[in-house]
Amino acid sequence: LIYCYRKPKTKRAKRFLEKREPKLKENTKNAMLIKGGNANLTVTDVLKDIYAVKKPFAVLYKKKNITRPFEDQTSLEFFSKKSDCSLFMFGSHNKKRPNNLIIGRMFDYHVLDMIELGIEKFVSLKDVKNSKCPEGTKPMLIFAGDMFDVNEEYRRLKSLLIDFFRGPSVPNIRLAGLEYVLHFTAVDGKIYMRSYKVLLKKSGCKIPRIELEEMGPSLDLVMRRTHLASDDHYKQSLKQPKALKPKKKKNISHDVFGTTYGRIHMQKQDLAKLQTRKMKGLRKRPAEKSAEDGGVSPKKSKSS
Amino acid sequence: MAAVRVEEVLSAAEEQEAEKRRSVVVEKELELEFDLGNLLALDRNPPPAAALRGAGPRREALLRALARDNTQLLVAQLWELPAERAGGAGGPLVARLPEPTFRLPREKPPPRPRPPTRWEQFARLKGIRPRKKTSLVWDEQAKEWRRRWGYKRAGGDPARAWLAEVPANADPEEDQFARLRREKRERVARNELNRLRNLARAHRAGTTVPAAPLHPTGHQSREELGHVARVARVSTASLGRFQPRLPKESAEPPSRSGGRKRRFEPLLGNLAAERSRQLEMLRDMGSKKPVLDITRAVNKQLRQEEAEAAAAKGKKKQSQRGKRGRRQQRVGRSGKKSG
């Protein structure tokens, strides 16, 4: 809207454009799930399950799109611009790369990071005959394994997965509603993704005991190719505007015991003219007042 | 006696099992890192690789145990947060989440603060603050509250005004209705012009970032690219003389003044010319009428006309092409766009 070639003519169009323009506090990232020209059943099922997990912040494209993300990114960027999605997942299958899944994200409608993963084993939502949690639940994310810190590509993958599955950013959560957990383990060059439904059981103390029930999609992944953004490009995308930084409140300090201290700066006060509480008994009597005045008549007589 | 002891042992074992089932304590080598704003937990402990290499069900059980432990720790952290009952006493227990600490890249670059428009500058100078207007206005004629503008506005539809008074100082032959229509058109055009001027000012102010490098995501303009290419060429030890070049690029490195040369008169030489120049300058300074440099004025006018013609041509082309034209410009690259 800031630099529109043509002004929107209706309020609805204006709201549409305002939703898509860059903002201080951004919208939840949408994901687009695309099938490649040669997607097979496994890959299609994976995309459908991820769509179920990420609803309503995902778009599942029904038709196959014949593109190769690693060679040409213009098609993906066009889709991202049209549907305002900054995360994407592209599934394909061929002899050289069977059951391929490319997961990536965009910055300013241009591809930032892309990581290609191979699906070795997949258990779908409908294969696991347990109760599911409601759609749109914010999942808890757990990453296990030292590979996620040591290896640079795994670190970017971790950041990508958090971005992908994070869901909307909320200020409060209902503690009883923590039902869904996604657990990623990096072991032996493989990444195991498991989803569990959380059951909170009674325990002796306030904190409940957790029991997990297998639910939802579980994937065994292998990292294949990567297309990561250069360091300065990545740093630029991380930059947050200064207005979002929490403002430091000056003149407030806390001590070890949790007491809050504040400093007030006062102007110089004339203690003689200080307004204190009026004590009726201590008020000056008229006789005393006249004695102080030194004989100057308090009342003026009327001159005729 | 043996029976009693066996019973005791069994009950003790059962109690221990129950305790373990209800315990919320988890032992870990390295502490986990938590980002409660994102409901995130990071476990740095190396998982038992040998055990996980095994067959299916055993691996699943191990993964589930690991997940259970980690989830227990995360939930313990979440329960430590300050919680309150939302919606009164009977409502659900709601915890207040802190800000997320894990740095994730943004979706779009942060918005640039736009410079204030001419009106905003003036208002700030004078201290004028926006006054809140009521959405409905009392219409005396219709005796009801009507909206301020739009459909069924107070004061009637201006297009259907059947009376236009001739003001005292106007030509009696002039068509008042035409005058009103013309003035409205002029007002609309002036408004649009000012809006575009404000936009252009904001855009210009936004792009004059001095030593910033080229934007990496492909939003460079042609001039910017040319400028940066020129600077890059000259930034070598030999000032661009031995750089590999394109077939049609010139062998000379681009000069800093960009092709313009300034010539100066020699310092000592023609005394008479210098004297006449100084006297002329004094005369111009002292004269009451402003001096007009014909050449400069004509050049300025020509340049302005050229710029206007170029702008008009550009606008005409854009409006002619319309939506189809703009779309056609993009289709060339990738073939079918389905989805």
XYZ file of C-alpha atoms in Angstrom:
643
model
C 0.000 0.000 0.000
C 2.938 2.249 0.667
C 3.933 2.209 -2.963
C 0.883 1.037 -4.867
C 0.688 1.823 -8.513
C -3.044 1.897 -8.277
C -5.064 2.673 -5.201
C -7.450 -0.106 -4.119
C -11.000 0.914 -4.985
C -12.827 -1.070 -2.311
C -12.287 -1.414 1.407
C -12.005 -5.169 0.992
C -9.170 -4.822 -1.510
C -7.465 -2.372 0.817
C -7.676 -4.822 3.700
C -6.319 -7.583 1.469
C -3.294 -5.505 0.517
C -2.702 -4.319 4.054
C -2.616 -7.902 5.230
C 0.150 -8.718 2.773
C 2.434 -5.736 3.192
C 5.508 -5.871 5.465
C 4.583 -5.126 9.065
C 6.362 -4.607 12.355
C 4.746 -7.627 13.939
C 4.281 -10.219 11.214
C 1.470 -12.638 10.479
C 1.827 -16.346 11.119
C 3.744 -17.907 8.261
C 1.658 -19.893 5.809
C 2.969 -23.037 4.169
C 2.277 -24.260 0.661
C 2.406 -27.980 -0.027
C 3.132 -28.755 -3.663
C 3.348 -32.006 -5.569
C 5.969 -32.420 -8.249
C 5.393 -33.876 -11.702
C 6.156 -37.410 -10.565
C 4.837 -37.528 -7.018
C 3.885 -40.987 -5.804
C 1.413 -42.166 -3.174
C 3.831 -41.969 -0.237
C 4.794 -38.410 -0.941
C 1.201 -37.369 -1.536
C 0.155 -38.904 1.774
C 2.980 -37.131 3.578
C 1.855 -33.811 2.168
C -1.755 -34.497 3.123
C -0.781 -35.359 6.689
C 1.392 -32.293 7.093
C -1.508 -30.251 5.789
C -3.739 -31.751 8.459
C -1.184 -30.841 11.118
C -0.678 -27.312 9.855
C -4.285 -26.355 9.149
C -5.385 -23.511 8.786
C -1.968 -22.051 8.086
C -1.290 -24.182 5.042
C -2.373 -24.461 1.440
C -2.399 -27.867 -0.272
C -2.174 -27.618 -4.039
C -4.181 -30.331 -5.694
C -2.541 -30.437 -9.106
C 0.953 -31.601 -9.944
C 3.462 -28.918 -10.853
C 6.326 -29.858 -13.124
C 9.238 -27.872 -11.691
C 12.609 -28.580 -10.212
C 13.147 -26.349 -7.185
C 16.874 -26.832 -7.069
C 17.314 -25.687 -10.629
C 14.721 -23.020 -11.074
C 13.052 -21.166 -8.262
C 10.901 -18.740 -10.221
C 7.821 -20.952 -10.180
C 7.974 -21.340 -6.402
C 8.475 -17.614 -5.966
C 5.481 -16.886 -8.155
C 3.281 -19.207 -6.083
C 4.579 -17.681 -2.892
C 3.710 -14.222 -4.089
C 0.228 -15.222 -5.221
C -0.757 -17.129 -2.108
C 1.335 -15.116 0.390
C 3.087 -18.197 1.747
C 6.612 -18.034 3.039
C 7.127 -21.731 3.821
C 6.881 -24.524 1.308
C 7.155 -28.280 1.001
C 7.654 -29.895 -2.379
C 7.266 -33.637 -2.857
C 8.549 -35.693 -5.782
C 9.810 -39.159 -6.646
C 12.262 -40.488 -9.188
C 14.720 -43.316 -9.451
C 17.699 -41.298 -8.333
C 15.907 -39.611 -5.432
C 13.032 -41.783 -4.269
C 10.387 -40.272 -1.990
C 11.900 -36.842 -2.023
C 10.685 -33.982 0.120
C 12.073 -30.477 -0.208
C 11.283 -28.217 2.716
C 12.110 -24.531 2.456
C 11.311 -20.979 3.369
C 11.213 -17.618 1.674
C 12.284 -14.138 2.542
C 10.605 -11.308 0.671
C 9.137 -13.830 -1.788
C 12.597 -15.157 -2.732
C 13.938 -18.516 -1.658
C 16.033 -18.276 1.490
C 16.776 -21.898 2.497
C 15.893 -25.243 0.927
C 16.713 -28.671 2.311
C 16.020 -31.911 0.492
C 15.043 -34.869 2.676
C 14.452 -38.451 1.700
C 11.581 -40.305 3.313
C 12.659 -43.764 4.366
C 9.629 -44.788 6.385
C 6.285 -43.147 6.810
C 3.403 -43.983 9.099
C 0.364 -41.914 8.285
C -2.354 -40.446 10.502
C -4.882 -42.962 9.333
C -2.562 -45.938 9.929
C -2.325 -45.223 13.623
C -5.666 -46.085 15.148
C -5.618 -43.763 18.135
C -7.560 -40.705 19.075
C -6.268 -37.511 17.536
C -6.047 -34.031 18.946
C -8.070 -31.143 17.547
C -6.951 -29.254 14.470
C -4.893 -26.153 15.050
C -3.341 -27.214 18.350
C -0.020 -25.506 18.970
C 2.526 -28.343 19.159
C 5.396 -28.653 21.602
C 8.657 -29.109 19.732
C 11.578 -31.148 21.045
C 14.896 -31.677 19.288
C 17.138 -34.416 20.633
C 20.645 -35.161 19.528
C 23.894 -33.237 19.499
C 23.962 -33.219 15.678
C 21.445 -30.401 15.740
C 24.083 -28.159 17.296
C 27.299 -29.427 15.839
C 26.520 -29.570 12.135
C 25.689 -26.306 10.327
C 23.210 -27.952 7.946
C 21.425 -29.653 10.818
C 21.247 -26.339 12.629
C 19.536 -24.738 9.654
C 17.249 -27.745 9.409
C 16.332 -27.301 13.057
C 15.567 -23.640 12.474
C 13.502 -24.545 9.408
C 11.509 -27.196 11.253
C 10.788 -24.861 14.140
C 9.644 -22.202 11.705
C 7.492 -24.700 9.881
C 5.709 -26.348 12.780
C 5.656 -23.488 15.247
C 2.133 -22.235 14.592
C 0.795 -18.872 15.706
C 2.653 -16.971 18.397
C 0.390 -16.658 21.426
C 0.793 -14.756 24.692
C -1.053 -17.313 26.889
C -1.738 -21.019 26.663
C -4.261 -23.199 28.415
C -2.185 -25.674 30.389
C -4.673 -28.469 29.974
C -4.616 -27.990 26.211
C -1.000 -29.052 25.721
C -1.863 -32.167 23.782
C 0.477 -32.439 20.868
C 4.245 -32.937 20.830
C 6.590 -33.301 17.843
C 9.849 -34.992 18.683
C 12.854 -34.908 16.319
C 15.868 -37.145 16.989
C 19.056 -36.903 14.963
C 20.992 -40.134 15.147
C 23.377 -41.840 12.772
C 22.732 -39.520 9.856
C 18.987 -40.063 10.133
C 16.287 -37.837 11.533
C 13.355 -39.474 13.220
C 10.232 -37.359 13.490
C 7.539 -38.689 15.794
C 4.263 -37.144 16.912
C 2.650 -38.059 20.175
C -0.514 -37.171 21.977
C 0.193 -36.051 25.520
C -1.787 -37.485 28.416
C -1.467 -35.652 31.711
C -1.720 -38.074 34.593
C -1.996 -37.393 38.271
C 1.218 -37.330 40.191
C 2.048 -36.577 43.780
C 2.866 -32.933 43.138
C 1.534 -30.014 41.088
C 3.364 -31.052 37.919
C 1.467 -33.832 36.128
C 3.116 -36.998 34.965
C 3.331 -37.312 31.211
C 2.322 -40.372 29.284
C 2.667 -40.361 25.520
C 0.490 -42.061 22.986
C 1.666 -42.525 19.443
C -0.465 -40.501 17.098
C -0.086 -38.798 13.840
C 2.526 -38.862 11.143
C 5.910 -40.341 11.891
C 8.748 -39.991 9.405
C 12.254 -41.370 9.072
C 14.241 -38.835 7.086
C 17.662 -38.666 5.515
C 19.287 -35.383 4.556
C 20.130 -35.073 0.862
C 20.951 -31.837 -0.940
C 20.778 -28.418 0.637
C 20.534 -24.906 -0.721
C 21.221 -22.639 2.209
C 21.271 -18.853 2.110
C 24.616 -17.123 2.433
C 25.485 -15.826 5.868
C 24.872 -12.153 5.177
C 21.555 -12.854 3.462
C 20.503 -14.938 6.447
C 21.615 -12.225 8.839
C 19.623 -9.673 6.923
C 16.501 -11.813 7.156
C 16.995 -12.146 10.919
C 17.069 -8.382 11.441
C 14.205 -7.185 13.571
C 13.081 -3.546 13.514
C 14.155 -1.508 16.511
C 10.584 -0.655 17.442
C 10.000 -4.264 18.479
C 12.741 -4.253 21.074
C 11.242 -4.065 24.552
C 11.737 -0.572 25.941
C 13.902 -0.476 29.033
C 12.175 1.264 31.867
C 14.602 3.683 33.431
C 14.888 4.387 37.150
C 13.535 0.949 38.122
C 15.772 -1.633 39.734
C 15.269 -4.944 41.443
C 17.243 -6.331 44.325
C 18.107 -9.899 45.173
C 14.977 -10.520 47.197
C 12.658 -9.450 44.416
C 11.818 -6.011 45.803
C 11.334 -3.393 43.107
C 12.983 -0.042 43.714
C 12.176 3.132 41.859
C 13.997 6.445 41.722
C 12.096 9.701 41.614
C 13.962 12.866 40.790
C 12.534 15.924 42.583
C 13.200 19.586 42.188
C 14.649 21.573 45.082
C 11.945 22.172 47.711
C 11.655 25.143 49.966
C 11.085 23.459 53.309
C 9.651 26.593 54.839
C 6.792 26.683 52.340
C 6.088 22.939 52.479
C 2.412 22.012 52.513
C 1.954 19.568 55.393
C -1.143 18.337 57.193
C -3.189 20.986 58.908
C -3.237 20.544 62.682
C -6.029 22.733 63.950
C -4.630 22.919 67.432
C -1.308 24.249 66.271
C -2.813 27.082 64.222
C -1.603 30.541 65.112
C -4.083 32.517 67.271
C -4.914 36.062 66.130
C -3.121 37.529 69.192
C 0.077 35.736 68.336
C -0.232 36.774 64.734
C -0.563 40.475 65.579
C 2.407 40.217 67.926
C 4.452 38.828 65.039
C 3.310 41.496 62.634
C 4.650 44.128 64.997
C 1.596 46.215 65.462
C 0.562 46.637 61.844
C -3.227 46.801 61.932
C -4.750 43.626 60.568
C -7.995 45.315 59.656
C -8.236 48.516 57.742
C -10.908 50.926 58.906
C -13.292 52.215 56.279
C -12.775 55.810 55.368
C -15.954 57.618 54.753
C 6.115 -66.306 58.499
C 7.572 -66.769 55.079
C 4.179 -65.909 53.613
C 4.015 -62.662 55.564
C 7.471 -61.706 54.409
C 6.609 -62.498 50.816
C 3.514 -60.344 51.095
C 5.547 -57.508 52.533
C 8.093 -57.763 49.761
C 5.406 -57.864 47.101
C 3.573 -54.855 48.501
C 6.851 -52.937 48.790
C 7.666 -53.746 45.173
C 4.168 -52.675 44.094
C 4.516 -49.399 45.923
C 7.846 -48.755 44.299
C 6.355 -49.409 40.879
C 3.494 -47.037 41.587
C 5.947 -44.408 42.762
C 7.975 -44.727 39.611
C 4.870 -44.479 37.524
C 3.837 -41.305 39.238
C 7.224 -39.651 39.496
C 7.916 -36.513 37.575
C 11.651 -36.537 38.073
C 13.846 -37.112 35.035
C 17.586 -37.593 35.110
C 19.615 -36.146 32.282
C 23.338 -35.710 31.713
C 23.130 -32.270 30.166
C 20.377 -29.837 31.006
C 17.929 -29.105 28.256
C 17.567 -25.666 26.764
C 14.084 -24.247 26.785
C 12.358 -21.595 24.748
C 8.956 -21.464 26.363
C 7.667 -18.770 24.039
C 7.828 -21.307 21.222
C 7.065 -24.343 23.420
C 10.509 -25.579 22.410
C 13.018 -27.824 24.162
C 16.505 -28.652 22.873
C 18.235 -31.750 24.161
C 21.980 -31.794 23.660
C 22.561 -35.263 25.049
C 23.767 -37.713 22.417
C 21.071 -40.360 21.978
C 22.007 -44.031 22.393
C 23.067 -44.631 18.798
C 23.821 -48.325 19.115
C 20.458 -49.107 20.652
C 18.584 -47.071 18.059
C 20.221 -48.872 15.202
C 18.261 -51.965 16.035
C 15.001 -53.217 14.632
C 11.607 -51.516 14.517
C 9.566 -51.968 17.717
C 12.546 -51.694 20.039
C 13.585 -48.471 18.356
C 10.077 -47.111 18.627
C 9.962 -47.921 22.333
C 13.305 -46.211 22.907
C 12.276 -43.139 20.953
C 9.036 -42.976 22.877
C 10.856 -43.215 26.204
C 13.232 -40.452 25.176
C 10.323 -38.328 24.023
C 8.476 -38.955 27.272
C 11.427 -37.813 29.341
C 11.965 -34.693 27.316
C 8.279 -33.833 27.306
C 8.171 -34.297 31.067
C 10.950 -31.771 31.500
C 9.313 -29.300 29.143
C 5.949 -29.617 30.875
C 7.629 -29.132 34.246
C 9.062 -25.861 32.959
C 5.699 -24.788 31.581
C 3.986 -25.489 34.886
C 6.486 -23.183 36.606
C 5.192 -20.211 34.628
C 2.847 -17.707 36.301
C -0.646 -19.010 35.702
C -4.083 -17.595 36.335
C -7.642 -18.679 35.879
C -9.048 -17.138 32.742
C -12.661 -16.022 32.869
C -13.237 -15.979 36.592
C -12.871 -18.677 39.198
C -14.163 -21.623 37.219
C -12.258 -21.001 34.020
C -9.347 -23.010 32.689
C -5.850 -22.531 34.035
C -3.941 -20.324 31.599
C -0.212 -19.725 31.727
C 1.413 -16.549 30.523
C 4.107 -17.348 27.964
C 7.300 -15.274 27.731
C 8.555 -13.814 24.460
C 10.133 -16.392 22.136
C 13.919 -16.284 22.312
C 14.863 -18.524 19.395
C 15.759 -16.214 16.499
C 13.863 -17.063 13.350
C 14.099 -15.173 10.077
C 11.324 -12.808 9.160
C 8.892 -13.354 6.364
C 9.395 -9.940 4.752
C 11.886 -7.161 5.397
C 10.850 -4.736 8.143
C 8.829 -1.774 6.882
C 10.742 1.426 6.365
C 9.294 4.355 8.264
C 7.833 6.588 5.604
C 8.662 10.286 5.666
C 5.783 12.576 6.660
C 3.691 14.101 3.882
C 3.577 17.847 3.308
C 0.366 18.149 5.286
C 1.766 16.094 8.157
C 4.832 18.323 8.327
C 2.679 21.430 8.365
C 0.361 20.003 10.999
C 3.273 19.073 13.212
C 4.708 22.545 12.844
C 1.453 24.252 13.729
C 0.467 21.742 16.363
C -2.731 20.693 14.589
C -4.047 17.412 15.828
C -6.609 15.283 13.965
C -10.108 15.921 15.210
C -12.411 12.958 15.565
C -15.450 13.425 13.363
C -18.813 11.887 14.058
C -19.875 9.321 11.481
C -23.488 10.628 11.292
C -24.596 14.191 10.722
C -28.010 15.699 11.405
C -29.794 16.545 8.183
C -32.227 19.450 8.713
C -34.205 18.815 5.547
C -34.704 15.102 6.009
C -34.927 15.531 9.803
C -32.812 12.477 10.530
C -29.236 11.368 11.040
C -27.505 10.741 7.780
C -23.965 9.738 7.023
C -21.354 12.373 6.372
C -20.580 11.213 2.828
C -21.495 8.356 0.543
C -24.840 6.761 -0.212
C -27.751 8.884 1.095
C -25.543 11.587 2.541
C -26.690 14.566 4.541
C -27.262 17.474 2.206
C -28.414 15.347 -0.721
C -26.619 13.954 -3.720
C -24.425 16.750 -5.134
C -24.898 15.429 -8.685
C -28.637 16.156 -8.431
C -28.234 19.743 -7.232
C -30.865 21.665 -9.190
C -29.853 25.123 -8.044
C -26.505 26.869 -8.390
C -26.361 30.470 -7.251
C -24.429 32.966 -9.326
C -21.929 34.658 -6.986
C -21.791 38.437 -6.985
C -18.438 38.792 -8.671
C -18.982 36.239 -11.434
C -19.765 36.643 -15.096
C -23.589 36.405 -15.517
C -23.199 34.448 -18.780
C -21.055 31.722 -17.177
C -22.521 28.253 -16.739
C -22.446 27.656 -12.987
C -23.061 23.939 -13.207
C -20.145 23.538 -15.576
C -18.041 25.616 -13.254
C -18.904 23.388 -10.283
C -18.137 20.261 -12.277
C -14.857 21.695 -13.516
C -13.815 22.723 -10.020
C -14.556 19.257 -8.669
C -12.478 17.713 -11.404
C -9.642 20.087 -10.629
C -9.855 19.285 -6.920
C -9.712 15.548 -7.594
C -6.760 15.978 -9.952
C -4.899 18.147 -7.445
C -5.480 15.601 -4.720
C -4.178 12.790 -6.872
C -1.146 14.846 -7.859
C -0.317 15.564 -4.243
C -0.724 11.928 -3.290
C 1.653 10.856 -6.051
C 4.107 13.575 -5.063
C 4.078 12.339 -1.488
C 4.640 8.785 -2.666
C 7.496 9.854 -4.921
C 9.069 11.781 -2.071
C 8.782 8.755 0.190
C 10.251 6.505 -2.475
C 13.145 8.862 -3.152
C 13.876 9.244 0.531
C 13.807 5.485 0.905
C 16.285 4.700 -1.856
C 18.946 7.282 -1.002
C 20.833 4.998 1.306
C 24.430 6.066 0.836
C 26.980 3.334 1.180
C 24.581 0.388 1.421
C 25.425 -2.651 -0.667
C 23.138 -4.031 -3.335
C 19.951 -5.595 -2.004
C 20.541 -9.338 -2.294
C 16.989 -10.305 -3.198
C 16.869 -8.829 -6.670
C 15.117 -5.515 -6.166
C 17.816 -3.427 -7.802
C 16.983 -0.756 -10.318
C 18.898 -0.374 -13.545
C 20.666 2.768 -12.406
C 21.725 1.153 -9.141
C 23.163 -1.861 -10.942
C 25.041 0.370 -13.371
C 26.429 2.487 -10.601
C 27.572 -0.494 -8.590
C 29.114 -2.146 -11.637
C 31.058 1.049 -12.378
C 32.300 1.362 -8.825
C 33.276 -2.319 -8.731
C 35.269 -1.932 -11.928
C 37.296 0.949 -10.617
C 37.928 -0.626 -7.212
C 41.060 -2.518 -8.199
C 44.731 -1.706 -7.684
C 45.069 -0.589 -11.294
C 41.857 1.440 -11.135
C 40.006 -0.723 -13.610
C 42.416 -0.626 -16.523
C 43.103 -4.347 -16.780
C 39.703 -5.763 -15.846
C 38.090 -8.425 -18.053
C 35.327 -6.762 -20.032
C 32.287 -7.497 -22.086
C 32.709 -7.280 -25.894
C 31.045 -3.888 -26.236
C 32.380 -2.244 -23.070
C 34.953 0.498 -23.477
C 38.637 -0.068 -22.731
C 38.901 3.122 -20.721
C 37.787 2.757 -17.120
C 34.826 5.009 -16.359
C 35.967 8.440 -15.254
C 34.710 9.803 -11.979
C 32.994 12.779 -13.512
C 31.107 10.534 -15.931
C 32.154 12.085 -19.243
C 31.857 15.752 -18.335
C 34.949 17.911 -18.434
C 35.421 21.232 -16.782
C 37.841 23.660 -18.285
C 39.393 26.482 -16.369
C 41.008 29.644 -17.631
C 44.769 29.981 -16.957
C 45.442 31.985 -13.810
C 47.808 34.542 -15.307
C 47.313 35.746 -18.801
C 44.608 37.813 -20.310
C 44.288 40.849 -18.053
C 41.719 42.598 -20.215
C 39.399 39.556 -20.258
C 39.619 39.212 -16.492
C 38.843 42.909 -15.982
C 35.832 42.830 -18.248
C 34.525 39.717 -16.521
C 34.809 41.251 -13.066
C 33.114 44.497 -14.184
C 30.279 42.550 -15.756
C 29.789 40.613 -12.542
C 29.622 43.826 -10.515
C 27.133 45.308 -12.921
C 24.883 42.255 -12.672
C 25.079 42.311 -8.910
C 24.204 45.975 -8.755
C 21.371 45.946 -11.286
C 17.757 46.000 -10.153
C 16.413 43.655 -12.849
C 17.374 39.960 -12.530
C 19.689 38.717 -15.245
C 18.392 36.009 -17.583
C 20.818 33.497 -19.020
C 19.082 32.543 -22.234
C 21.055 29.363 -22.872
C 20.490 27.910 -19.454
C 16.817 28.789 -19.478
C 16.256 27.161 -22.861
C 18.136 24.007 -21.841
C 16.159 23.723 -18.653
C 12.882 24.088 -20.524
C 13.898 21.454 -23.085
C 14.874 18.972 -20.397
C 11.609 19.509 -18.573
C 9.638 18.941 -21.753
C 11.557 15.748 -22.486
C 10.934 14.419 -19.004
C 7.230 15.127 -19.250
C 7.006 13.472 -22.647
C 8.807 10.376 -21.351
C 6.545 10.157 -18.319
C 3.419 10.566 -20.424
C 4.601 7.908 -22.874
C 5.357 5.507 -20.063
C 1.973 6.053 -18.479
C 0.156 5.702 -21.786
C 1.931 2.421 -22.530
C 1.077 1.058 -19.108
C -2.570 2.022 -19.319
C -2.779 0.591 -22.850
C -1.284 -2.741 -21.862
C -3.505 -3.021 -18.850
C -3.805 -6.185 -16.790
C -3.123 -8.520 -19.668
C 0.017 -6.715 -20.630
C 1.432 -6.789 -17.148
C 0.752 -10.508 -16.851
C 2.209 -11.232 -20.248
C 5.453 -9.714 -19.175
C 5.926 -12.430 -16.571
C 4.667 -15.524 -18.368
C 7.677 -15.791 -20.641
C 9.859 -17.521 -18.082
C 8.144 -20.616 -16.727
C 5.732 -22.528 -18.865
C 2.460 -23.638 -17.401
C 1.409 -22.240 -14.138
C -1.002 -24.747 -12.598
C -1.931 -25.133 -8.986
